[in-house]
Coordinates of C-alpha atoms and ligand atoms in Angstrom, one line a residue:
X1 CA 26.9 38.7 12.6
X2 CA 29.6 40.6 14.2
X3 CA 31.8 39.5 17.0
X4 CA 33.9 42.5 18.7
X5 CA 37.4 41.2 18.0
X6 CA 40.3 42.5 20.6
X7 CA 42.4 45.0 19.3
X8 CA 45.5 43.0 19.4
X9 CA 43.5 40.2 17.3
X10 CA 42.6 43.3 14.6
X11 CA 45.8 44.3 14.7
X12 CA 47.0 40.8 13.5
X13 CA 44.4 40.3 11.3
X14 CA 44.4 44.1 9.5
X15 CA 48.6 44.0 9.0
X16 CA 48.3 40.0 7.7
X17 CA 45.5 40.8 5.4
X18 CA 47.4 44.1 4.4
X19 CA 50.4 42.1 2.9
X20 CA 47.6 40.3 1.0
X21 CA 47.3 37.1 3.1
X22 CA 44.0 36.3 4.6
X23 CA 43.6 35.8 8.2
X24 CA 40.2 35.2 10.2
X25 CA 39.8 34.4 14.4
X26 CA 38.6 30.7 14.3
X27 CA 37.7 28.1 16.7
X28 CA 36.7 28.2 20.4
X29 CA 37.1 32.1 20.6
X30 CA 34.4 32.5 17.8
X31 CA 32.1 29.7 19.5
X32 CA 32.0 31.6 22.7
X33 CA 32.1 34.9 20.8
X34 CA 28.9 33.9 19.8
X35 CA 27.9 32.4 23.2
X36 CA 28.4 35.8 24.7
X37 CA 31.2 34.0 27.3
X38 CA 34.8 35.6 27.2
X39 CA 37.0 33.6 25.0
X40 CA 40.2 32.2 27.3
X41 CA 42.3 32.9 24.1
X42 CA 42.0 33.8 20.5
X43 CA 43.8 31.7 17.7
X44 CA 44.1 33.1 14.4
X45 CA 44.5 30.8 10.9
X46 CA 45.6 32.5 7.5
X47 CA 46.9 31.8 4.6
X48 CA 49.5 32.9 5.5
X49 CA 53.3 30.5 5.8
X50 CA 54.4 30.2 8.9
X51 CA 58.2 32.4 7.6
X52 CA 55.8 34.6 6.4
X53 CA 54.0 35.5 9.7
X54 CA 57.1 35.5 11.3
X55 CA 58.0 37.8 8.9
X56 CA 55.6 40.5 9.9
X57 CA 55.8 40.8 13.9
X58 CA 58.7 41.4 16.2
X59 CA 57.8 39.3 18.4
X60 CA 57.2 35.6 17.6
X61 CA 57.7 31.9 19.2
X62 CA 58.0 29.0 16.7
X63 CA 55.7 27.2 18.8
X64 CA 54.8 24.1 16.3
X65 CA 55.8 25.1 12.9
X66 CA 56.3 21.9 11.8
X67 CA 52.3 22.4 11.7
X68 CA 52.4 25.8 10.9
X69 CA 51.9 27.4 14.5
X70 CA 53.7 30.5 15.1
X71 CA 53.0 32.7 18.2
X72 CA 52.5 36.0 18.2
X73 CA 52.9 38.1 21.2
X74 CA 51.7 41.4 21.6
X75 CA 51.4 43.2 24.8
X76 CA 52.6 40.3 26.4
X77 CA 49.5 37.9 25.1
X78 CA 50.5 35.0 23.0
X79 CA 48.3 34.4 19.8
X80 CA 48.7 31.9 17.7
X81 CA 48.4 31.8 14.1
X82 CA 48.4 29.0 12.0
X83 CA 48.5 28.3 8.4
X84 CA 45.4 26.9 6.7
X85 CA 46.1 23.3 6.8
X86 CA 45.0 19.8 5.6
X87 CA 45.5 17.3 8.3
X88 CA 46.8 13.8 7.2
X89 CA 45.5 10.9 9.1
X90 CA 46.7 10.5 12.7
X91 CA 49.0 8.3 12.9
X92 CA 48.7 7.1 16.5
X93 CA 45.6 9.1 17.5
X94 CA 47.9 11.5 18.2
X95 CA 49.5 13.7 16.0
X96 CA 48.6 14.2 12.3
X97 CA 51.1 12.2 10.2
X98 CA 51.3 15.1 8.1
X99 CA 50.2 18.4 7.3
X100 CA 49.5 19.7 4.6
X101 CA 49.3 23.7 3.9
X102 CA 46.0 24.3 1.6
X103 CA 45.3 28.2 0.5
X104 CA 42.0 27.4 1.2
X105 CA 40.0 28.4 4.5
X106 CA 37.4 25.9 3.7
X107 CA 39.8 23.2 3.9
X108 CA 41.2 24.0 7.5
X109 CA 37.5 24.6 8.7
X110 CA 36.7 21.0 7.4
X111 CA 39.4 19.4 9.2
X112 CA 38.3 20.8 12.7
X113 CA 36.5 18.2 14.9
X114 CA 32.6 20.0 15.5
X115 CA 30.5 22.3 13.6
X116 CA 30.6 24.6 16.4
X117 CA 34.1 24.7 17.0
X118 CA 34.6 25.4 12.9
X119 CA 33.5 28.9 12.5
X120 CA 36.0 31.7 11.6
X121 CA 35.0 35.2 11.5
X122 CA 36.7 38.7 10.4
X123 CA 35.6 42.1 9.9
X124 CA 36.3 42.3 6.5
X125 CA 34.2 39.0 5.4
X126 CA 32.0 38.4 8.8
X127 CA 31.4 34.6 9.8
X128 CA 32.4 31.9 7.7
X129 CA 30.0 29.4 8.6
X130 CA 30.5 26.5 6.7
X131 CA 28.8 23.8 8.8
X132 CA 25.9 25.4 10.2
X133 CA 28.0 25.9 13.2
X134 CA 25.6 29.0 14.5
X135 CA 22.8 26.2 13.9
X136 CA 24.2 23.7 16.6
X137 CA 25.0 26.6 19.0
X138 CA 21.5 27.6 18.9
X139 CA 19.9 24.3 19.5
X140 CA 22.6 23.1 21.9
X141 CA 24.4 20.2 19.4
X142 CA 27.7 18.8 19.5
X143 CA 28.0 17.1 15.8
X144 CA 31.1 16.2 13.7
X145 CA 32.2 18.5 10.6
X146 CA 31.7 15.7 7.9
X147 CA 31.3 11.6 8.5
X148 CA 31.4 11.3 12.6
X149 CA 33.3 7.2 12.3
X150 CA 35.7 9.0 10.0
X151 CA 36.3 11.8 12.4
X152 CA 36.8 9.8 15.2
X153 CA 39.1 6.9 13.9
X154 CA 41.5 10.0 12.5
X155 CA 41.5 11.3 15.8
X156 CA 40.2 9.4 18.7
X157 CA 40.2 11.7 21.7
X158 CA 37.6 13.6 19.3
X159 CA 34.7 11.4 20.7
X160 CA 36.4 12.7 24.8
X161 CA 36.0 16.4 23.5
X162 CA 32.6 15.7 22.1
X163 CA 31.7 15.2 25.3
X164 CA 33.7 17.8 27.0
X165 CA 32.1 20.2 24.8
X166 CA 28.9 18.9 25.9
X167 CA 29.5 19.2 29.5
X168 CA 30.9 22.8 29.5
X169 CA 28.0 24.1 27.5
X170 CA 25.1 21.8 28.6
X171 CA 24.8 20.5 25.2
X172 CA 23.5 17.8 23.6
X173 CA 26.0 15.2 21.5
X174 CA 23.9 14.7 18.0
X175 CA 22.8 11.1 17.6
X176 CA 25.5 9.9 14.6
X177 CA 28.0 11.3 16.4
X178 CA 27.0 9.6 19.6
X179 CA 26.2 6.3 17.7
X180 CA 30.0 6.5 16.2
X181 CA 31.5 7.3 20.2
X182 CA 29.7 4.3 21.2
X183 CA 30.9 2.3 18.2
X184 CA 34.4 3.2 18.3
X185 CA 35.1 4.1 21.8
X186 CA 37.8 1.3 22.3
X187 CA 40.2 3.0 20.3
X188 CA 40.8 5.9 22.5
X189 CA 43.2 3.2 24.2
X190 CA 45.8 4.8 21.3
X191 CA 45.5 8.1 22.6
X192 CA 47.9 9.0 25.2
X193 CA 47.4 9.8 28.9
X194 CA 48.3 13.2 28.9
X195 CA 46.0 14.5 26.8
X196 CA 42.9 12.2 28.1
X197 CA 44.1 13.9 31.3
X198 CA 43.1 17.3 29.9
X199 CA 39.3 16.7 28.2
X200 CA 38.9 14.4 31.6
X201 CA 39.8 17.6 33.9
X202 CA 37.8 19.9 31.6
X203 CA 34.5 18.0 31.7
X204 CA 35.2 17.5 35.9
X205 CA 35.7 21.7 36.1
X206 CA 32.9 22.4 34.2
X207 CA 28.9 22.8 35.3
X208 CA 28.1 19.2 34.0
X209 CA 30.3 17.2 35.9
X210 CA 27.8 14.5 35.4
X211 CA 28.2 13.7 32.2
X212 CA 31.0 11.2 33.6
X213 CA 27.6 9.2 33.3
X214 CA 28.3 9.7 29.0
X215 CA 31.7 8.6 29.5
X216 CA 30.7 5.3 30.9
X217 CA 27.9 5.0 28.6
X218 CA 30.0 5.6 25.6
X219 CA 32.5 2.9 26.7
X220 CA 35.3 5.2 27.0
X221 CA 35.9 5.3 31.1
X222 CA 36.3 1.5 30.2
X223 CA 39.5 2.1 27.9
X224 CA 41.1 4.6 30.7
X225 CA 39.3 4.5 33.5
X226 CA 38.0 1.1 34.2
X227 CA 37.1 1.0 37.7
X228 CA 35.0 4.2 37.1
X229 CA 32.9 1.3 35.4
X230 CA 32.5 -0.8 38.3
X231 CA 31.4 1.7 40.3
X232 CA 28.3 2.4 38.0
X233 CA 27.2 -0.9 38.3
X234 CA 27.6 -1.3 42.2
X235 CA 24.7 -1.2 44.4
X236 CA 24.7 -0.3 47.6
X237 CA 21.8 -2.2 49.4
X238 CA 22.3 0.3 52.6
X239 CA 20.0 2.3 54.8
X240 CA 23.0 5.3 54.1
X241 CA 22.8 5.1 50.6
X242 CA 20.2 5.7 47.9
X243 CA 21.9 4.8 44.4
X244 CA 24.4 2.9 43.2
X245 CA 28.2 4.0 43.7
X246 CA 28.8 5.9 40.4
X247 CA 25.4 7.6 41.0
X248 CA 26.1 8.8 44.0
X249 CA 29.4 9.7 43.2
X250 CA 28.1 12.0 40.3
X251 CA 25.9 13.5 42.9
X252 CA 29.1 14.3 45.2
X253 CA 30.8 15.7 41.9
X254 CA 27.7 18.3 41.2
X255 CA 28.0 19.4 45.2
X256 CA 31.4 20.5 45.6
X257 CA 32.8 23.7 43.5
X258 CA 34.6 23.6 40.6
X259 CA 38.3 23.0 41.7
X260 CA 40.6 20.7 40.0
X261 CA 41.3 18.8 43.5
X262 CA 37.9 19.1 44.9
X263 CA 36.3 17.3 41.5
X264 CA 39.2 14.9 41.3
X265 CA 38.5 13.9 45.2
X266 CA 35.1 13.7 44.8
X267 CA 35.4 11.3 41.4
X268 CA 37.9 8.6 42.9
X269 CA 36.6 9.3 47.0
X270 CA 34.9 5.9 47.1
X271 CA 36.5 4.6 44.1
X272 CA 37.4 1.5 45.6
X273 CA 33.9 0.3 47.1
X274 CA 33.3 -2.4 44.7
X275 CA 36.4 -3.8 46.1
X276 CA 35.8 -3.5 49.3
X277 CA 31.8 -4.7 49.2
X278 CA 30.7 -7.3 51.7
X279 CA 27.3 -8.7 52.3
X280 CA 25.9 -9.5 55.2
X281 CA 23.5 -12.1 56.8
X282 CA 20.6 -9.2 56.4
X283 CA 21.7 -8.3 53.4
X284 CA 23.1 -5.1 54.0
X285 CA 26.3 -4.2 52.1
X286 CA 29.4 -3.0 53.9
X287 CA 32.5 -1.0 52.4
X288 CA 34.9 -1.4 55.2
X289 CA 38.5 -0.3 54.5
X290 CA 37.4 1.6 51.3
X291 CA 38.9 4.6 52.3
X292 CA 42.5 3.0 53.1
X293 CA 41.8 1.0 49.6
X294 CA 41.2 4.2 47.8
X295 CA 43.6 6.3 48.9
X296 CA 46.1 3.2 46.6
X297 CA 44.0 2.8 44.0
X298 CA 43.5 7.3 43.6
X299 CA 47.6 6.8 43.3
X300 CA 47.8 4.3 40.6
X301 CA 44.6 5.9 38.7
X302 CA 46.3 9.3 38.9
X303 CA 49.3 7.9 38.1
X304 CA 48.6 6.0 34.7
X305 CA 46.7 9.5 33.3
X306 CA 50.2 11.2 34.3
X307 CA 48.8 13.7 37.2
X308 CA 51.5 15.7 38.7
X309 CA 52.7 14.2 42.2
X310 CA 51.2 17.2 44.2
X311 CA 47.7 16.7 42.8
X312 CA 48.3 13.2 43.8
X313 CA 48.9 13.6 47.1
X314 CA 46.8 15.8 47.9
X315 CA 44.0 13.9 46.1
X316 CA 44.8 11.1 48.1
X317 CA 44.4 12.6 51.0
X318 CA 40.8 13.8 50.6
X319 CA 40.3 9.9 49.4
X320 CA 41.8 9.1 52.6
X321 CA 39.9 11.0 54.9
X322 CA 36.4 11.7 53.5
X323 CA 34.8 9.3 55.6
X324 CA 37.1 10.2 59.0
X325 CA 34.8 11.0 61.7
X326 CA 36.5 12.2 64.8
X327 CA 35.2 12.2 68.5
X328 CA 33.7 15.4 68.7
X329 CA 35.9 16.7 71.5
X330 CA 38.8 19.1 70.9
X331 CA 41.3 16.1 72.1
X332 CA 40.6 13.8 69.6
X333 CA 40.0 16.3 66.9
X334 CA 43.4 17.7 67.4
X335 CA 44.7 14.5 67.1
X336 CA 42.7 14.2 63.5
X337 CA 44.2 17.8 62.8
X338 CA 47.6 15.7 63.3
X339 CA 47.2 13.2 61.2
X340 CA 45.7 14.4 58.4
X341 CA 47.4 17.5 58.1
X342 CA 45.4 20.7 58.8
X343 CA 46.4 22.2 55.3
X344 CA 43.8 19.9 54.2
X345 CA 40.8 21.8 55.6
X346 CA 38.8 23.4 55.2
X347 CA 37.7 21.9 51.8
X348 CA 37.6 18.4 53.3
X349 CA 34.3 19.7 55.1
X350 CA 33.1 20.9 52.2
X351 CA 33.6 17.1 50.4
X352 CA 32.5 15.7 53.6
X353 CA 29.1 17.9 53.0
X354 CA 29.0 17.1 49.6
X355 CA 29.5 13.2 50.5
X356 CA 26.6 13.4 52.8
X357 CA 24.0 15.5 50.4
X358 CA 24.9 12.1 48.0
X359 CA 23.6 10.0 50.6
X360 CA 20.2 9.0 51.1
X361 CA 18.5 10.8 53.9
X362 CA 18.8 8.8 56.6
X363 CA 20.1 10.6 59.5
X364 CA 21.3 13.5 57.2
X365 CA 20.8 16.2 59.7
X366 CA 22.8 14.6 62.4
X367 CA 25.6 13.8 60.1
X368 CA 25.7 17.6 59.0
X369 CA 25.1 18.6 62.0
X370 CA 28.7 16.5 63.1
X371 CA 30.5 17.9 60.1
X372 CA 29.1 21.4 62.1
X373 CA 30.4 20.6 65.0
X374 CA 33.6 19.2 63.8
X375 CA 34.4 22.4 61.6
X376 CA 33.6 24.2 64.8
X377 CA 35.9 22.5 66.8
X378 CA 38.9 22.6 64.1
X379 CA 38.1 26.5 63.6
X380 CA 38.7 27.1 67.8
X381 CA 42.0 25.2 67.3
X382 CA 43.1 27.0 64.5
X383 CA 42.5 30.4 66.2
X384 CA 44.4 29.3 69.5
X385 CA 47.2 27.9 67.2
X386 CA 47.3 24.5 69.3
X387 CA 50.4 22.7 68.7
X388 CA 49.5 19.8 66.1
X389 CA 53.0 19.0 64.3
X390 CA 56.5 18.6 65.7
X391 CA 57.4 21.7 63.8
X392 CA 55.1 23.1 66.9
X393 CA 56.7 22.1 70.2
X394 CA 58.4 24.7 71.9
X395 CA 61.5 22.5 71.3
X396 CA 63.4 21.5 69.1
X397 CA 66.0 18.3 68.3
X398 CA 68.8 20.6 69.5
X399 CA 67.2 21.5 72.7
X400 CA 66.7 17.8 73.5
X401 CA 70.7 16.7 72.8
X402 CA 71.2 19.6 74.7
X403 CA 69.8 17.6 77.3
X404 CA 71.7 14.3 76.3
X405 CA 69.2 12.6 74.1
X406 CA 71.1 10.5 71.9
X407 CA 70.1 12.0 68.2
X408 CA 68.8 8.8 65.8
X409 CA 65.8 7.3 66.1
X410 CA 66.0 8.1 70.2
X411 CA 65.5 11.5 68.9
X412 CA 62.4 11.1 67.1
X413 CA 60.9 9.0 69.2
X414 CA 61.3 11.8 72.1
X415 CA 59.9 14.7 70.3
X416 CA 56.9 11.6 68.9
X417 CA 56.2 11.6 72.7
X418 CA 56.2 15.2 73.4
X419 CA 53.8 15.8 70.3
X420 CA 51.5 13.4 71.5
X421 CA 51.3 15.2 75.1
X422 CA 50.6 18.8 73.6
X423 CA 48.0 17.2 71.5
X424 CA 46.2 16.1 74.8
X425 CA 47.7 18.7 77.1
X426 CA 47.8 21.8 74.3
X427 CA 48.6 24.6 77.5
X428 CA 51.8 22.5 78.4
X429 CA 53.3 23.0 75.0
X430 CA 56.2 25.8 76.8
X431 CA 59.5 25.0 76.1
X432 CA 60.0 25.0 80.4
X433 CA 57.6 21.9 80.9
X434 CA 58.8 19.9 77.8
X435 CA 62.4 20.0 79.1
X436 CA 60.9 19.0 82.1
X437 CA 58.9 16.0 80.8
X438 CA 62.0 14.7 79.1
X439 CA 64.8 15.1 82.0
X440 CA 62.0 12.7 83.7
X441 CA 62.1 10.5 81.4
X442 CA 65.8 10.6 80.9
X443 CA 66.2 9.4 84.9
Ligands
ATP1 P1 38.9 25.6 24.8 O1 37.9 26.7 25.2 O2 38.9 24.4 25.6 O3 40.3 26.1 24.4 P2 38.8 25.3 21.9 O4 37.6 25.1 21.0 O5 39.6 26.5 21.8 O6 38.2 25.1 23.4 P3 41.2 23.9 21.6 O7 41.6 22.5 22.1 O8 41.9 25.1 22.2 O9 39.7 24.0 21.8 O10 41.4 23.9 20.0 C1 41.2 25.0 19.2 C2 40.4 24.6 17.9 O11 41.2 23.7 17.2 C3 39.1 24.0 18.2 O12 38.1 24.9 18.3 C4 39.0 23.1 16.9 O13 38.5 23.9 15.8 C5 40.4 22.7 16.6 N1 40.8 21.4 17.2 C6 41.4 21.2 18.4 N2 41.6 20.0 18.7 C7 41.1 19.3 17.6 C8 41.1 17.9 17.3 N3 41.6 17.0 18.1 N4 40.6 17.6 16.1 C9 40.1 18.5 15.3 N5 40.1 19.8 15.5 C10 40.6 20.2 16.7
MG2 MG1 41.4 27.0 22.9

């Protein structure tokens, strides 16, 4: 077997192995090496101390050497290269308690979480494949290196990667590894939010969304995302709807592309419909308010797994507004232009589609057909540049003190007004006629 290494990576490996260390590409970059897919980055272990690395490049960053990571940059690339090492147990399902440096490579290939992801290769000795890594990768298994219970109560987010790993390469998780997920699952609750966050973002970017199904099933959406759980169990006994709320969310998931606010938007978009759930004399269930409810709950979800406060916001506005279904007349579609905030299209069209493909197919031409028309509409506003925020009107506060409106709350009230009478009357948004319009109503 031979992977082509970069020649930056040669270049660390030849001048580490040269001063008589050993030093091999390892992990990830030699799984996808194999796969034929582009490693994102290449990480390097060696025998080598981390003083000692430093020691041999100009240019390094100490970027954990308490666990005996040092980066390398060349060429403006960061590599990192770290010491063979033993890890202790984790002490919190977070971070080894200690580490211990072994001179062995079979040692830090045995403390790596899958077969797959514990191959290391070099030109000098080819692939070091201890664990029958190349095995797995041929028949499409995610399995633990060594006892899968052990594995998993060192480090618990192990059993979120396993099936991370499974979702970006379409994999299947091995049976003892699965049976020790299920078992152990409610320990992920030590593992913190922020790296949940990651392996959660990872499986929602990559081409098997769907395996949110395996989180559920595992019992590990229950320890950090509970109400993910309640939607998999939620029918929806509706002439719109085909499968439960969690299925049909997984089916929204799979229809929009692979972007980090698109996939989040689609997960949490009618996150709160078990909530909102009413049943009526008939039979039929009803979800009223669930986009107003959701657009709360999408804050505190995204929240507690520590999401940055523009991914928030924008996520909740896609929660907010996937249902939103305008008249289909440029009035009251400028007005949802307004509200909303146009920056927000097009993708909400594109959730909105993706909403609708989830649903059964009752009446699913005419509602794509809407989402047509409605994109339509918004794309003839956008080119005339209607007026649609404050920031618009061919006035400004100034202009209106100018006139003699008292600045305050006066103020904003006035240019409120003149917003809402472009957004009806878009032609009358000239600086001449809004002076006008307020002098009247200053008589
Ligand atoms: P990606 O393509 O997402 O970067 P990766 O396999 O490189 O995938 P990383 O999280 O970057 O994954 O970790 C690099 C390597 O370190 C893994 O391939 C694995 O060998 C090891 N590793 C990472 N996290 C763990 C963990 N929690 N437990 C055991 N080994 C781990
Ligand atoms: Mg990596």
């Amino acid at each position: 077997m031979k992977i082509k290494l970069p020649e930056d990576v040669k270049n660390i490996i030849d001048t580490l192995e040269e001063h008589g260390f050993e030093a091999y590409a390892v992990g990830g970059c030699v799984r996808d090496s194999i796969l034929g897919k582009d490693p994102a980055d290449w990480d390097i272990t060696t025998s080598a101390k981390p003083e000692q690395v430093k020691a041999l490049f100009k240019s390094t960053i100490d970027t954990g050497i308490q666990h005996g990571t040092v980066t390398v940059l060349l060429h403006h690339v960061g590599y990192e290269v770290t010491t063979y090492r033993i890890d202790g147990e984790y002490e919190d399902g977070r971070h080894p308690k200690e580490v211990l440096f072994t001179p062995n490579l079979l040692e830090d290939l045995k403390r790596r979480d899958f077969t797959i992801n514990a191959m290391a290769y070099n030109d000098s000795h080819g692939l070091v494949d201890e664990f029958d890594g190349i095995g797995d990768l041929e028949r499409g298994i995610i399995r633990c290196v060594g006892d899968p219970k052990q594995r998993f109560t060192e480090d618990a987010l192990r059993m979120m990667r396993a099936v991370r790993f499974a979702a970006q390469l379409g994999f299947e998780i091995e049976e003892a590894t699965r049976e020790a997920a299920r078992e152990l699952a409610p320990t992920l609750a030590k593992v913190s939010a922020e790296r949940i966050q990651v392996e959660l973002v990872k499986l929602l970017l990559s081409d098997h969304p769907h395996l949110m199904r395996d989180l559920y099933e595992l019992g590990l959406t229950a320890v950090f995302l509970p109400e993910w759980d309640l939607c998999m169990v939620t029918e929806q006994h509706t002439i719109h709807h085909a499968y439960t709320v969690g299925e049909h969310t997984i089916r929204v998931l799979g229809n929009v592309p692979a972007d980090r606010v698109l996939r989040l938007s689609a997960l949490l978009h009618d996150i709160a419909k078990p909530e909102c759930k009413t049943t009526d004399a008939e039979g039929n269930d009803h979800f009223d308010g669930h986009p107003v409810r959701g657009k709360e709950m999408a804050r505190e979800i995204l929240r507690r797994l520590k999401f940055d406060n523009d991914t928030m916001k924008r996520v909740q506005t896609f929660v907010r507004y996937h249902d939103e279904r305008p008249e289909l007349d440029e009035r009251a579609i400028r007005w949802a232009l307004s509200e909303i905030g146009a920056d927000a299209f097009p993708e909400l069209f594109t959730l909105k589609r993706a909403d609708t493909l989830g649903q059964s197919e009752y009446m699913r031409r005419e509602k794509l057909e809407a989402i047509d028309r409605f994109e339509a509409i918004y794309q003839e506003i956008m080119e005339r540049k209607d007026p649609l925020t404050m920031k618009d009107l061919a006035v400004n506060g100034q202009d209106l003190m100018a006139l003699g409106v008292e600045r305050g709350p006066v103020l904003g009230e006035t240019l409120k007004r003149l917003l809402a009478h472009v957004l009806d009357n878009p032609e009358e948004n000239t600086r001449e006629r809004l002076l006008e319009i307020t002098r009247g109503e200053l008589l």
